[in-house]
Amino acid sequence: MTEQTDLKARLEKPDLLLTPGVFDAFSAMLAEQAGFEALYVSGASIAYTRLGRPDIGLVGMEEVASVVGHIRERVDLPLVVDADTGFGNAINVQRTVRVLERAGATAIQLEDQAMPKRCGHLKGKSLVSTAEMVGKIKAAVDARVNSGTLIVARTDAIAVEGFDPALDRAEAYGGAGADILFVEAPRTTAEIQAVIDRFGGRFPLLANMVEGGQTPLHDAAQLQQLGFSIAIFPGGLARALAKAGAEYFASLKQHGTTAPFRDRMLDFTELNAVLGTDRILASGQQYDAENQE
């Protein structure tokens, strides 16, 4: 089966698909080695790590595609890719879908914010109309080359229009052909349950767990029991690395050496073992000049 078919079939299983956020080939490789079944390419984390900026619409489509391409070259897992608003109108959405699909996306997430977008757990968002977003989803569905490439429709309407309008938007997006529904930032467990009650059993539902965000945090077992099909922890790694990195630099500045931090680091040999350096070099030896005689 193709990875697209694998993801579609996997979401039909009752157990939740736990999907960590990644932002480059290195983080994707580590997640794959940890045993995850799929990865979430987080637009916010790309902004944090590639630009050193917040998630406020500064990342462009080509930057996301570049990251996806590097990840796809390194790992074989299905990739759910955050494509923000599709980077424009319906025509832009179609180009975005084609480019990301070629780069290696397995599922492409589109949201109904107006540009410039911002993190779903920040204040001050604005939305395009429901009708415009429906057109963009239809455009995305028509643009995909592989029918197994999934379209994730996200609505940010809870914070802008209220909870019930958000559910109505999600309903319209599902009717437009979205494969997975993502109602962003429910504020209470009761709202989470209402999402499940409205759409559970009809669409795979995605839960977004953001440390310090608007939605109460639940673990994978709880989200599975509620009825979600997939859960993303999109920025957890970036937040963990921010803390570890700040502590590392503070230690190096204070001590003038990495010695006090060594038990929290890999050494040169250990890092190359993670990277698979010996295996890669051994594989390349078959192409050396002396082996072509």
Coordinates of C-alpha atoms in Angstrom, one line a residue:
M1 CA 0.0 0.0 0.0
T2 CA 1.1 3.6 -0.6
E3 CA 1.7 5.8 2.4
Q4 CA -1.4 7.8 1.5
T5 CA -3.5 4.6 1.5
D6 CA -1.8 3.6 4.7
L7 CA -2.8 6.9 6.4
K8 CA -6.4 6.7 5.2
A9 CA -6.7 3.1 6.3
R10 CA -5.0 3.9 9.6
L11 CA -7.5 6.6 10.5
E12 CA -10.3 4.1 10.1
K13 CA -8.9 2.1 13.0
P14 CA -10.4 2.7 16.5
D15 CA -7.0 3.5 18.2
L16 CA -5.9 7.1 18.1
L17 CA -3.0 8.1 15.8
L18 CA -0.6 10.0 18.0
T19 CA 1.3 12.4 15.7
P20 CA 4.2 14.6 17.0
G21 CA 5.1 17.9 15.4
V22 CA 8.4 18.1 13.5
F23 CA 10.1 20.9 11.7
D24 CA 13.1 19.5 9.8
A25 CA 14.7 16.2 8.7
F26 CA 16.6 15.8 12.0
S27 CA 13.5 16.1 14.2
A28 CA 11.5 13.8 11.8
M29 CA 14.3 11.2 11.9
L30 CA 14.2 11.2 15.7
A31 CA 10.4 10.8 15.8
E32 CA 10.6 7.9 13.3
Q33 CA 13.2 6.2 15.5
A34 CA 11.0 6.7 18.5
G35 CA 8.4 4.6 16.8
F36 CA 5.7 7.1 15.7
E37 CA 3.5 6.1 12.8
A38 CA 3.0 9.5 11.2
L39 CA 4.4 13.0 11.6
Y40 CA 2.9 16.5 11.7
V41 CA 4.9 19.2 9.8
S42 CA 4.1 22.2 12.0
G43 CA 4.0 25.6 10.4
A44 CA 4.4 27.3 13.8
S45 CA 7.5 25.2 14.5
I46 CA 9.0 26.1 11.1
A47 CA 8.5 29.8 12.0
Y48 CA 10.1 29.3 15.4
T49 CA 13.1 27.3 14.2
R50 CA 13.7 28.6 10.7
L51 CA 12.9 32.3 11.2
G52 CA 13.2 32.7 14.9
R53 CA 9.7 34.3 14.8
P54 CA 6.2 33.6 16.1
D55 CA 3.5 32.0 14.2
I56 CA 1.9 35.1 12.6
G57 CA 1.9 34.3 8.9
L58 CA 5.5 35.0 8.0
V59 CA 6.3 31.5 6.6
G60 CA 5.7 31.1 2.9
M61 CA 4.7 28.1 0.8
E62 CA 8.1 27.5 -0.7
E63 CA 9.7 27.4 2.7
V64 CA 7.1 24.8 3.9
A65 CA 7.7 22.8 0.7
S66 CA 11.4 22.9 1.2
V67 CA 11.1 21.5 4.7
V68 CA 8.7 18.8 3.6
G69 CA 11.1 17.8 0.8
H70 CA 14.0 17.4 3.2
I71 CA 11.9 15.4 5.6
R72 CA 10.5 13.2 2.9
E73 CA 14.1 12.4 1.7
R74 CA 15.0 11.3 5.2
V75 CA 11.9 9.4 6.5
D76 CA 9.2 7.2 5.0
L77 CA 6.3 8.0 7.4
P78 CA 3.1 9.7 6.4
L79 CA 3.4 13.5 6.7
V80 CA 0.5 15.7 7.7
V81 CA 1.5 19.1 6.5
D82 CA 0.3 22.4 7.9
A83 CA -0.3 24.6 4.8
D84 CA -1.9 27.5 6.8
T85 CA -4.5 29.3 4.6
G86 CA -3.1 27.7 1.4
F87 CA -1.2 30.9 1.0
G88 CA -3.9 32.8 -0.9
N89 CA -7.1 32.2 -2.7
A90 CA -8.4 29.1 -4.4
I91 CA -5.9 29.3 -7.2
N92 CA -3.1 29.6 -4.7
V93 CA -4.5 26.7 -2.8
Q94 CA -4.3 24.5 -5.9
R95 CA -0.7 25.4 -6.5
T96 CA 0.1 24.8 -2.8
V97 CA -1.6 21.3 -2.9
R98 CA 0.4 20.3 -6.1
V99 CA 3.7 21.6 -4.7
L100 CA 3.3 20.0 -1.3
E101 CA 2.1 16.7 -2.7
R102 CA 5.1 16.5 -5.0
A103 CA 7.4 17.4 -2.1
G104 CA 6.0 14.4 -0.1
A105 CA 2.9 15.5 1.8
T106 CA 0.4 12.7 2.7
A107 CA -2.2 15.0 4.1
I108 CA -2.5 18.8 3.6
Q109 CA -4.1 21.0 6.3
L110 CA -5.9 24.2 5.3
E111 CA -7.5 26.7 7.7
D112 CA -10.2 29.4 7.3
Q113 CA -8.2 32.3 8.7
A114 CA -7.7 35.5 6.6
M115 CA -4.1 36.5 5.8
P116 CA -2.0 37.2 7.6
K117 CA -2.9 34.3 9.7
R118 CA -1.7 33.6 13.2
C119 CA -1.4 30.7 15.7
G120 CA -4.8 29.2 16.4
H121 CA -4.2 29.8 20.2
L122 CA -3.3 33.5 19.8
K123 CA -5.9 36.3 19.9
G124 CA -6.8 38.7 17.1
K125 CA -7.6 36.2 14.3
S126 CA -9.9 37.0 11.4
L127 CA -11.6 34.6 9.0
V128 CA -12.6 34.4 5.4
S129 CA -16.2 33.6 4.7
T130 CA -17.6 30.1 4.9
A131 CA -18.3 30.2 1.2
E132 CA -14.8 31.2 0.3
M133 CA -13.3 28.5 2.5
V134 CA -15.7 25.9 0.9
G135 CA -14.4 27.0 -2.5
K136 CA -10.8 26.6 -1.3
I137 CA -11.4 23.1 0.0
K138 CA -13.1 22.1 -3.3
A139 CA -10.1 23.6 -5.2
A140 CA -7.7 21.5 -3.0
V141 CA -9.7 18.3 -3.6
D142 CA -9.6 18.9 -7.4
A143 CA -5.9 19.8 -7.4
R144 CA -4.6 16.7 -5.7
V145 CA -3.0 14.2 -8.1
N146 CA -3.3 11.2 -5.8
S147 CA -6.9 10.7 -4.5
G148 CA -5.3 9.2 -1.4
T149 CA -3.8 12.6 -0.4
L150 CA -6.0 13.7 2.4
I151 CA -7.3 17.2 2.9
V152 CA -7.6 18.4 6.5
A153 CA -10.0 21.3 7.0
R154 CA -9.4 23.5 10.1
T155 CA -11.7 26.1 11.4
D156 CA -10.6 28.9 13.8
A157 CA -14.1 30.2 14.2
I158 CA -14.5 29.5 17.9
A159 CA -12.5 32.5 18.9
V160 CA -14.0 34.8 16.3
E161 CA -17.6 33.8 15.7
G162 CA -18.4 31.5 18.6
F163 CA -18.6 27.8 19.2
D164 CA -21.9 26.9 17.3
P165 CA -20.8 28.8 14.1
A166 CA -17.5 26.9 14.2
L167 CA -19.4 23.7 14.1
D168 CA -21.5 24.9 11.2
R169 CA -18.3 25.9 9.4
A170 CA -16.8 22.4 10.0
E171 CA -20.0 20.8 8.7
A172 CA -19.8 22.9 5.5
Y173 CA -16.1 22.0 5.0
G174 CA -16.8 18.3 5.4
G175 CA -19.6 18.7 2.8
A176 CA -17.1 20.3 0.4
G177 CA -14.9 17.2 0.4
A178 CA -12.5 17.5 3.4
D179 CA -11.3 14.1 4.6
I180 CA -10.4 15.2 8.2
L181 CA -12.1 17.9 10.3
F182 CA -10.1 20.0 12.7
V183 CA -12.1 22.4 15.0
E184 CA -9.3 24.5 16.5
A185 CA -9.1 25.6 20.1
P186 CA -12.2 24.3 21.9
R187 CA -12.0 25.9 25.4
T188 CA -13.6 23.3 27.6
T189 CA -14.0 19.6 27.9
A190 CA -17.8 20.2 27.2
E191 CA -16.9 21.9 23.9
I192 CA -14.6 19.0 23.0
Q193 CA -17.4 16.6 23.6
A194 CA -19.8 18.6 21.5
V195 CA -17.4 18.4 18.6
I196 CA -17.3 14.6 18.9
D197 CA -21.1 14.5 19.3
R198 CA -21.6 16.4 16.1
F199 CA -19.1 14.8 13.8
G200 CA -17.9 11.5 15.4
G201 CA -18.4 8.5 13.2
R202 CA -18.9 10.7 10.1
F203 CA -15.4 12.2 9.8
P204 CA -12.0 11.5 11.3
L205 CA -11.5 14.2 13.8
L206 CA -8.1 15.9 14.7
A207 CA -7.3 17.2 18.2
N208 CA -4.6 19.8 18.7
M209 CA -2.7 19.7 22.0
V210 CA -0.9 23.0 22.7
E211 CA 0.9 23.3 26.0
G212 CA -0.4 26.5 27.5
G213 CA -3.0 27.0 24.8
Q214 CA -6.7 27.4 24.9
T215 CA -7.7 23.7 24.9
P216 CA -7.5 21.6 28.0
L217 CA -4.7 19.1 27.6
H218 CA -5.6 15.4 27.3
D219 CA -3.4 12.5 26.8
A220 CA -3.7 10.0 23.9
A221 CA -5.8 7.5 25.8
Q222 CA -8.3 10.2 26.8
L223 CA -8.5 11.6 23.3
Q224 CA -9.1 8.1 21.9
Q225 CA -11.8 7.5 24.5
L226 CA -13.5 10.8 23.5
G227 CA -13.5 9.7 19.9
F228 CA -10.7 11.5 18.1
S229 CA -8.9 9.7 15.3
I230 CA -5.7 11.7 15.3
A231 CA -4.0 14.0 17.8
I232 CA -1.1 16.4 17.1
F233 CA 1.3 17.8 19.6
P234 CA 2.7 20.3 17.0
G235 CA 5.0 22.6 19.0
G236 CA 6.0 20.4 21.9
L237 CA 9.5 19.6 20.6
A238 CA 10.2 23.3 19.8
R239 CA 9.3 24.2 23.3
A240 CA 11.4 21.4 24.8
L241 CA 14.4 22.4 22.7
A242 CA 14.0 26.1 23.6
K243 CA 14.3 25.2 27.2
A244 CA 17.1 22.8 26.7
G245 CA 19.0 25.1 24.4
A246 CA 18.7 28.1 26.7
E247 CA 20.1 26.0 29.6
Y248 CA 22.9 24.7 27.4
F249 CA 24.0 28.2 26.3
A250 CA 23.7 29.5 29.9
S251 CA 25.9 26.7 31.1
L252 CA 28.5 27.2 28.3
K253 CA 28.6 30.9 29.0
Q254 CA 29.0 30.4 32.7
H255 CA 31.6 27.6 32.6
G256 CA 33.4 28.2 29.4
T257 CA 33.1 24.5 28.6
T258 CA 30.4 21.9 27.9
A259 CA 31.6 19.6 30.6
P260 CA 28.9 20.3 33.2
F261 CA 26.3 19.6 30.5
R262 CA 27.8 16.4 29.1
D263 CA 25.3 14.1 30.8
R264 CA 22.5 15.9 28.9
M265 CA 24.2 15.6 25.5
L266 CA 25.2 13.0 23.0
D267 CA 28.9 12.9 22.2
F268 CA 30.3 12.8 18.7
T269 CA 30.1 9.0 18.4
E270 CA 26.7 8.7 19.9
L271 CA 25.3 11.4 17.5
N272 CA 26.8 9.6 14.5
A273 CA 25.1 6.4 15.7
V274 CA 21.8 8.1 15.7
L275 CA 22.4 9.5 12.2
G276 CA 23.5 6.1 10.9
T277 CA 26.8 7.5 9.6
D278 CA 28.6 4.1 9.5
R279 CA 25.7 2.5 7.6
I280 CA 25.5 5.3 5.1
L281 CA 29.2 5.3 4.4
A282 CA 29.3 1.5 4.1
S283 CA 26.5 1.6 1.6
G284 CA 28.4 4.2 -0.4
Q285 CA 31.5 2.0 -0.7
Q286 CA 29.9 -0.1 -3.4
Y287 CA 30.2 3.0 -5.7
D288 CA 33.9 3.7 -4.9
A289 CA 36.2 3.7 -7.9
E290 CA 38.1 0.6 -6.8
N291 CA 34.9 -1.4 -6.7
Q292 CA 34.0 -0.6 -10.3
E293 CA 36.7 -2.7 -11.9

